[in-house]
PDB file of C-alpha atoms in Angstrom:
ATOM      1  CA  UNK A 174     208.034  47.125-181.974  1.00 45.00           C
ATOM      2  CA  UNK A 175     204.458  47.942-182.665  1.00 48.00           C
ATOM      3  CA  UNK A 176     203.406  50.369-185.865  1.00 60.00           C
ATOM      4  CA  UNK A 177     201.945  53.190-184.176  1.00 61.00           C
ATOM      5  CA  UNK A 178     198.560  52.833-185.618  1.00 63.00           C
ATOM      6  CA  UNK A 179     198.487  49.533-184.046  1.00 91.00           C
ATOM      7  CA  UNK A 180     199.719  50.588-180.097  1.00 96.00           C
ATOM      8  CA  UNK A 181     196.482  51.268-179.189  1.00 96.00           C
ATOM      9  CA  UNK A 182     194.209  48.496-180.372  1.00 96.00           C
ATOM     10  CA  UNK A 183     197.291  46.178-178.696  1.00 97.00           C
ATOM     11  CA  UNK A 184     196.930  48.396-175.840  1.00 98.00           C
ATOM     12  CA  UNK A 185     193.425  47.403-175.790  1.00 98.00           C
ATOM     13  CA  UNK A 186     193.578  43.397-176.433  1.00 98.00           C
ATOM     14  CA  UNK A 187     196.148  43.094-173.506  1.00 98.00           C
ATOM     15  CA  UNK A 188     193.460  44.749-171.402  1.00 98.00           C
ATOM     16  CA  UNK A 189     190.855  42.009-172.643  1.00 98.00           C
ATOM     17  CA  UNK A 190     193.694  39.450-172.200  1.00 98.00           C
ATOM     18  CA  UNK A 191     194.459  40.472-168.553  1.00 98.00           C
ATOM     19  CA  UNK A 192     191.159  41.442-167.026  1.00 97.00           C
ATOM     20  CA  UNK A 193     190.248  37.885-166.381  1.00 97.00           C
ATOM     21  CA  UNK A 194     193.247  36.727-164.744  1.00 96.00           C
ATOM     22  CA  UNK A 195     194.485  39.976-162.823  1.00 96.00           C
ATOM     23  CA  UNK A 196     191.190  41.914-162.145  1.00 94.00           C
ATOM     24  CA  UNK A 197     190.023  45.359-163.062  1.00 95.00           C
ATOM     25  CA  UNK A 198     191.476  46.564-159.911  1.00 93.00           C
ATOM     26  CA  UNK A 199     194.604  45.149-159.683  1.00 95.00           C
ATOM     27  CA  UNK A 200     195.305  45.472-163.336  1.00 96.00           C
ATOM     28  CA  UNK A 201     198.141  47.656-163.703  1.00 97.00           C
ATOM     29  CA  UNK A 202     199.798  49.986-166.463  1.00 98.00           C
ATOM     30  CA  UNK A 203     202.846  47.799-166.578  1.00 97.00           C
ATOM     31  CA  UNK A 204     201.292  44.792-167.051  1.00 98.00           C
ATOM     32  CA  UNK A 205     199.325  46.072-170.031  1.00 98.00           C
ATOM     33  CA  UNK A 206     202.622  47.493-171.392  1.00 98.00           C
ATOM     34  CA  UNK A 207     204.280  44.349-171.125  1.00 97.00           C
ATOM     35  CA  UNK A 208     201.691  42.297-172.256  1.00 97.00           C
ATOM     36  CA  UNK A 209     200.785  44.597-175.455  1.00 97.00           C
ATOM     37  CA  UNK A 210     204.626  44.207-176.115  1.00 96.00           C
ATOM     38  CA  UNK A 211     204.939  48.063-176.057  1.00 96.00           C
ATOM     39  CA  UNK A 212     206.816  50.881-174.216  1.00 96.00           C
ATOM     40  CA  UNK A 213     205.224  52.158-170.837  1.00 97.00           C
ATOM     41  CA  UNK A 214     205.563  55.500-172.167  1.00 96.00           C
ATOM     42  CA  UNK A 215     203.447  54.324-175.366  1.00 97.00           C
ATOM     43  CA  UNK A 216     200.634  53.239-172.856  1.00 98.00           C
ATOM     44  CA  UNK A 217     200.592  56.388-171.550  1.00 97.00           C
ATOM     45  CA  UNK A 218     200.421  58.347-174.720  1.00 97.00           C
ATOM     46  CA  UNK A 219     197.282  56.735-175.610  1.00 97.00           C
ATOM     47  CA  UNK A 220     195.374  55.729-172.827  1.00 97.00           C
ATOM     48  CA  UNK A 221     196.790  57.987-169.731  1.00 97.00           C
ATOM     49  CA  UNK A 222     194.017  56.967-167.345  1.00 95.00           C
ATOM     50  CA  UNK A 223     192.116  53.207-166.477  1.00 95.00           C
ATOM     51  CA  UNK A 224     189.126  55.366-167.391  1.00 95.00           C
ATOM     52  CA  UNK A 225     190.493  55.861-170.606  1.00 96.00           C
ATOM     53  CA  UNK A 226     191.006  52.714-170.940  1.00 97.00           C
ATOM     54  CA  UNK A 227     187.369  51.688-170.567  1.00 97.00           C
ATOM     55  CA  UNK A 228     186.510  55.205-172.950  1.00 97.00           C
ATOM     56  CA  UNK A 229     188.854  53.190-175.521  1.00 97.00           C
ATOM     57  CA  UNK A 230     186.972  49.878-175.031  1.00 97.00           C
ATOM     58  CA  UNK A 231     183.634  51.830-175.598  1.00 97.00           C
ATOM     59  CA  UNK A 232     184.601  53.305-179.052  1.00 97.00           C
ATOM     60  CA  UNK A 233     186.424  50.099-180.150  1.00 97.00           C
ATOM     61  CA  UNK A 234     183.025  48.612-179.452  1.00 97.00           C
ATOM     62  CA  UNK A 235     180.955  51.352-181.538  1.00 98.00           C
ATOM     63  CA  UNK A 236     183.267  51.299-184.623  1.00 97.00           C
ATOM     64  CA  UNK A 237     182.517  47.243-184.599  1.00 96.00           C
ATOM     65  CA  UNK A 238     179.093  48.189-184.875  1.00 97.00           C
ATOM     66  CA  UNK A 239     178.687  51.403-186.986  1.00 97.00           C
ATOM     67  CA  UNK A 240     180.967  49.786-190.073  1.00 96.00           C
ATOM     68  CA  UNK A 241     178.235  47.199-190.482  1.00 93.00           C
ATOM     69  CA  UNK A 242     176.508  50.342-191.676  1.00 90.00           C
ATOM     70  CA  UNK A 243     173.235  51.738-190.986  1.00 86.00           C
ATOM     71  CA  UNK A 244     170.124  49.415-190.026  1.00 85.00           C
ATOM     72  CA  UNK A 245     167.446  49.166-192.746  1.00 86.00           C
ATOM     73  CA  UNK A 246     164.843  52.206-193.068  1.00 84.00           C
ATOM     74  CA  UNK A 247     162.183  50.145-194.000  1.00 86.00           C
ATOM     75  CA  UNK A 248     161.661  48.580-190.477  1.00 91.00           C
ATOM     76  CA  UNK A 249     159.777  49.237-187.739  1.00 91.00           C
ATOM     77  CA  UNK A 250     162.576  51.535-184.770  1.00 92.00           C
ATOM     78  CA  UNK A 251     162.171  48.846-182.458  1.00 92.00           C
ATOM     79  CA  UNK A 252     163.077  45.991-184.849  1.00 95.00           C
ATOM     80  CA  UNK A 253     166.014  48.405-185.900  1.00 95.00           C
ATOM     81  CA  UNK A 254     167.186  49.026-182.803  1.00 96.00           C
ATOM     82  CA  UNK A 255     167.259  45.194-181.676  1.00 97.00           C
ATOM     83  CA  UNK A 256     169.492  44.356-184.865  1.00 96.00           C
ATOM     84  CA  UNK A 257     171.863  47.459-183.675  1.00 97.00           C
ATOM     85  CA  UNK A 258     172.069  46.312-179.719  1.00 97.00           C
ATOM     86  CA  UNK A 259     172.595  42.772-181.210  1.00 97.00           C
ATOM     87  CA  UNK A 260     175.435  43.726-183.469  1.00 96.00           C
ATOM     88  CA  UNK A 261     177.157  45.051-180.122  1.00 97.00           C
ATOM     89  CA  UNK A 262     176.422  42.141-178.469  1.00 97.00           C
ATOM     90  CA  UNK A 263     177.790  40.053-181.229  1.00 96.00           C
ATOM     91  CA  UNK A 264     181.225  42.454-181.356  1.00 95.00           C
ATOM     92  CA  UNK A 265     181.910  41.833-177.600  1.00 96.00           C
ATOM     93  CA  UNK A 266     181.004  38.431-177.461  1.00 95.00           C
ATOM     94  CA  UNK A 267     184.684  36.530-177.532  1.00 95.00           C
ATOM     95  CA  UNK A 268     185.545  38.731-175.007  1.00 97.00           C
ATOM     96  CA  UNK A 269     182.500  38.229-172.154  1.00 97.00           C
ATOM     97  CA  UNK A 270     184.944  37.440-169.738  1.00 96.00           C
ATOM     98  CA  UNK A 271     187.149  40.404-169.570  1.00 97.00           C
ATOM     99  CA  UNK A 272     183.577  42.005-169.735  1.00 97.00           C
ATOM    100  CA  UNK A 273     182.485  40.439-166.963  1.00 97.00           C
ATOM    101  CA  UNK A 274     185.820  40.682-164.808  1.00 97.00           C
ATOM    102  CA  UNK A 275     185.598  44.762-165.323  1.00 97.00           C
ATOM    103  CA  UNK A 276     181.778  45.296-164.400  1.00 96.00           C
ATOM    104  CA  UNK A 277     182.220  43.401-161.227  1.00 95.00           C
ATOM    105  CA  UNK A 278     185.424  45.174-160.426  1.00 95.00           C
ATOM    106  CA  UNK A 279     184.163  49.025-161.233  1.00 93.00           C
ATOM    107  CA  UNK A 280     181.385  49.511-158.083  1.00 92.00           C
ATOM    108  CA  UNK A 281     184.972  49.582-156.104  1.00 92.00           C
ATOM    109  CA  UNK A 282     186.480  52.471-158.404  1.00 89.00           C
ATOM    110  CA  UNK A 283     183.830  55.530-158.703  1.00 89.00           C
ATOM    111  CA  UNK A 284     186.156  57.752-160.148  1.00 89.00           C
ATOM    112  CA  UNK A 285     186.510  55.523-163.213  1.00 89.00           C
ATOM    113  CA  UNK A 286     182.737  54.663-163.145  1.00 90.00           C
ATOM    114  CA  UNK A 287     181.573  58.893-163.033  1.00 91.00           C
ATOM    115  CA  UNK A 288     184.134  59.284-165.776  1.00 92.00           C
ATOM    116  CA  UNK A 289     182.892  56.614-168.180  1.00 94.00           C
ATOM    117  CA  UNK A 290     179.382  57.850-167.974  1.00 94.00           C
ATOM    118  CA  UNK A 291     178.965  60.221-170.740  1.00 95.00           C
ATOM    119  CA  UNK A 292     181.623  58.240-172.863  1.00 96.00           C
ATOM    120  CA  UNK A 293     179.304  55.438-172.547  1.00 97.00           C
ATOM    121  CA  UNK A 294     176.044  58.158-173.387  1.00 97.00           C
ATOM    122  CA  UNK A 295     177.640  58.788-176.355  1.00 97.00           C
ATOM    123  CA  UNK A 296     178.057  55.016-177.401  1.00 98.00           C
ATOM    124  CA  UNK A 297     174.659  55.052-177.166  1.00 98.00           C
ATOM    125  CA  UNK A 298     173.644  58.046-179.060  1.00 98.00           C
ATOM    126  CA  UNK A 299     175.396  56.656-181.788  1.00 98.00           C
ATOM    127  CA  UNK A 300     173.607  53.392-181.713  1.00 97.00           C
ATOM    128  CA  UNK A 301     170.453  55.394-182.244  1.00 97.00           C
ATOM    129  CA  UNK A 302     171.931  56.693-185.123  1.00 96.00           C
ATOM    130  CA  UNK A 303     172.600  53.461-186.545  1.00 96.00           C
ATOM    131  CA  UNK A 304     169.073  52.676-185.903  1.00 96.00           C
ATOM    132  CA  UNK A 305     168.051  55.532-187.352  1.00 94.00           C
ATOM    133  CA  UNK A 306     166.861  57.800-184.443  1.00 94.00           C
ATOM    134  CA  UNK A 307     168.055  60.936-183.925  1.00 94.00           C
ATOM    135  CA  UNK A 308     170.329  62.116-181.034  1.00 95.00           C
ATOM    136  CA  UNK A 309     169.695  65.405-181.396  1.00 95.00           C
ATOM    137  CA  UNK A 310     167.901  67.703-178.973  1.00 95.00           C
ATOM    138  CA  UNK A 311     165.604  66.823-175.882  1.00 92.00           C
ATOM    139  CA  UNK A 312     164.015  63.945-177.535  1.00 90.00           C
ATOM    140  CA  UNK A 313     167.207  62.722-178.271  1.00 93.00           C
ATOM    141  CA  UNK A 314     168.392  62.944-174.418  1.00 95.00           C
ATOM    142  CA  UNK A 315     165.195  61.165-173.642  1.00 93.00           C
ATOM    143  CA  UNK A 316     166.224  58.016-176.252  1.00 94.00           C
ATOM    144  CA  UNK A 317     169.583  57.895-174.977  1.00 96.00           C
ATOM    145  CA  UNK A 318     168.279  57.474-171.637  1.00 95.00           C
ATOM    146  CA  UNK A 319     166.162  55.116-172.031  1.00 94.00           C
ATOM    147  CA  UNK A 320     168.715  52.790-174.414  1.00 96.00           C
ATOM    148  CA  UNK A 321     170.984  53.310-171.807  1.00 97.00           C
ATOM    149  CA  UNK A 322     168.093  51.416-169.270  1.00 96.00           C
ATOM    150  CA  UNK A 323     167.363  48.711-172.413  1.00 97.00           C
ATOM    151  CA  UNK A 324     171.031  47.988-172.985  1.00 98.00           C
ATOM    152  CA  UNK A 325     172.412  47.631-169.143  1.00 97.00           C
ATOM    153  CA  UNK A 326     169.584  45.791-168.391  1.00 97.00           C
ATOM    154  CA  UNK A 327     169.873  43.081-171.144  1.00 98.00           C
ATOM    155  CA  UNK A 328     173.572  43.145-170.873  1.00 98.00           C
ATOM    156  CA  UNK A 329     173.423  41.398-167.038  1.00 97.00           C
ATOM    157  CA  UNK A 330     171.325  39.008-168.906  1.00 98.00           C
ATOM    158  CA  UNK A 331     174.009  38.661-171.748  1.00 98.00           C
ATOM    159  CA  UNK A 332     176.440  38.247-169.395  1.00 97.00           C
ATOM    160  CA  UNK A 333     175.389  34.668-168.116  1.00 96.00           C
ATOM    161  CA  UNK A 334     173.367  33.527-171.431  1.00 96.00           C
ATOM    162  CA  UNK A 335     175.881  30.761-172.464  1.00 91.00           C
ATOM    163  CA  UNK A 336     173.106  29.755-175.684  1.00 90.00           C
ATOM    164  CA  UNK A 337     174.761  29.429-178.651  1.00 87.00           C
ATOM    165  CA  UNK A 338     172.134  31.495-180.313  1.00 91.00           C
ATOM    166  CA  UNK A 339     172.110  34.189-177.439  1.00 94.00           C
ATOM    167  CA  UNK A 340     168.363  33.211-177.538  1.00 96.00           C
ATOM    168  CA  UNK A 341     168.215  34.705-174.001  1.00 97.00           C
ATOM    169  CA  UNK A 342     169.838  37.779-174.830  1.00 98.00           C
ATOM    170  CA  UNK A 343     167.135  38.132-177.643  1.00 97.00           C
ATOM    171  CA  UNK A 344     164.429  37.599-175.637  1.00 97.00           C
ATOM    172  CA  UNK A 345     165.522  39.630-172.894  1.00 97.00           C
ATOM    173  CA  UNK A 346     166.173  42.579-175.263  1.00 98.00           C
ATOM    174  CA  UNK A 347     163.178  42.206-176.906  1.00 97.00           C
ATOM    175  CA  UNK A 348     161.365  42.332-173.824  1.00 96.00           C
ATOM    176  CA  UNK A 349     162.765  45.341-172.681  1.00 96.00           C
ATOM    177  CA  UNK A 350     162.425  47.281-175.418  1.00 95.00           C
ATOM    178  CA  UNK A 351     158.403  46.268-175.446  1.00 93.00           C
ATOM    179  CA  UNK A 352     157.902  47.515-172.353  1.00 91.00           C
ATOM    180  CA  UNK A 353     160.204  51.058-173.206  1.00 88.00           C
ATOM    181  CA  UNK A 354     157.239  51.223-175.967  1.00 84.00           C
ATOM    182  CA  UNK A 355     154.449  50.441-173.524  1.00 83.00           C
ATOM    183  CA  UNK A 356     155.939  53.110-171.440  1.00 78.00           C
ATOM    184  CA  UNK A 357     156.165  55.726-174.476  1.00 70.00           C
ATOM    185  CA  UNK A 358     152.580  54.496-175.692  1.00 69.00           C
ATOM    186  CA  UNK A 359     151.468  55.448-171.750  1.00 63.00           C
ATOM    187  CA  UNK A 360     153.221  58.379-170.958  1.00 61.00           C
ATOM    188  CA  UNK A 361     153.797  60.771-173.826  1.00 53.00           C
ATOM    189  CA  UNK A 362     150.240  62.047-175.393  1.00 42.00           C
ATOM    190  CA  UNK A 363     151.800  64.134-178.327  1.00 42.00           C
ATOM    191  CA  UNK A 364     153.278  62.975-180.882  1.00 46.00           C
ATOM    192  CA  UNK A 365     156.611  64.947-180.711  1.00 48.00           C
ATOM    193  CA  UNK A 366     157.131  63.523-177.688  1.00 49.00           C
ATOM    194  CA  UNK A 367     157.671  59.616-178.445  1.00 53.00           C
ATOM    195  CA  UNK A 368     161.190  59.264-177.974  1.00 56.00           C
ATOM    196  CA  UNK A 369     161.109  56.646-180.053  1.00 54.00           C
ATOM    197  CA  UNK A 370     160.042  57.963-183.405  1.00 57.00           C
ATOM    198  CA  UNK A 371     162.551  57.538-185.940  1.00 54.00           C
ATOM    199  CA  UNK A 372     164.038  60.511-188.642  1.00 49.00           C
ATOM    200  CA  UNK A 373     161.677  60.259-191.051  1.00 44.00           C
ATOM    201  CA  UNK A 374     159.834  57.357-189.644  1.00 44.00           C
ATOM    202  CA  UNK A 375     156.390  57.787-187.538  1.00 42.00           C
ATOM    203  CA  UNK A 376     155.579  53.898-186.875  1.00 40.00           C
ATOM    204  CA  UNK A 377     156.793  52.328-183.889  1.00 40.00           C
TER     205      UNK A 377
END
């Protein structure tokens, strides 16, 4: 039997392990269990929903990330925040697949999609923070907006870049994130309001 501080990260590999081959949809609570080698009842005391389930993904994914530690000060936000999205990009990478299998499953379950939403706004309100840009307030809704628009955007791109240097991943991210500056550089006359403005940090 499973220690207890390791039921839910098995919890969460049989989920990676079975998306693929069963489907988001048709993936089912038993099948987890008995692919994670755990009790039902263990499933259920850590991940009672499918949306928690995707909640659990999402923070497995951010803790990859964040122990890297912060990005360095010294750079410009945007080249910060393209070494953060890229560090994400690098933890999910072995498993693309079950990635895959889940985004084209969840259009056909709402529920799960409405209550993923802010788990997945807070993923990446704390990717600003590793970049260095504050979450905090309405400049931080703003940012978290708009990396939420940079990051689904390249990730449809990630999702069919089979480079072994994610070179289009890169370029698509890099791309995006120009024109999220071209938009800040066109649209916000004051200062206070460039979402993009780091902590201490007034170049862009």
């Amino acid at each position: 039997m499973a220690r207890k501080t390791d039921i839910p990260n098995r919890i969460l590999d049989a989920v990676l392990e079975l998306a693929p081959i069963t489907g988001w949809n048709r993936l089912s609570f038993s099948e987890i269990a008995t692919e994670a080698g755990v009790a039902l009842d263990e499933v259920h005391a850590a991940f009672p929903t499918k949306s928690s389930l995707l909640a659990g993904l999402l923070t497995r994914a951010d803790h990859r990330v964040l122990a890297v530690g912060a990005a360095d000060k010294d750079e410009p936000a945007r080249d910060r925040l393209f070494d953060v999205i890229m560090r994400r990009f690098d933890a999910l990478g072995p498993h693309k697949q079950a990635i895959s299998a889940i985004l084209r499953d969840l259009p056909a379950d709402p529920m799960a999609c409405l209550d993923t939403l802010p788990r997945f706004a807070t993923s990446m309100a704390w990717m600003l923070e590793a970049a260095g840009l504050s979450s905090n307030g309405l400049g931080g809704a703003i940012r978290i907006k708009g990396l939420s628009l940079i990051y689904l955007a390249t990730l449809r791109v990630w999702l069919t870049d089979d480079s072994e240097d994610h070179s289009r991943t890169m370029a698509a991210l890099d791309r995006n994130l120009k024109k999220a500056e071209r938009w800040v550089r066109d649209c916000c006359a004051f200062p206070r309001c460039r979402p993009w403005r780091g902590k201490r940090h007034g170049k862009t």
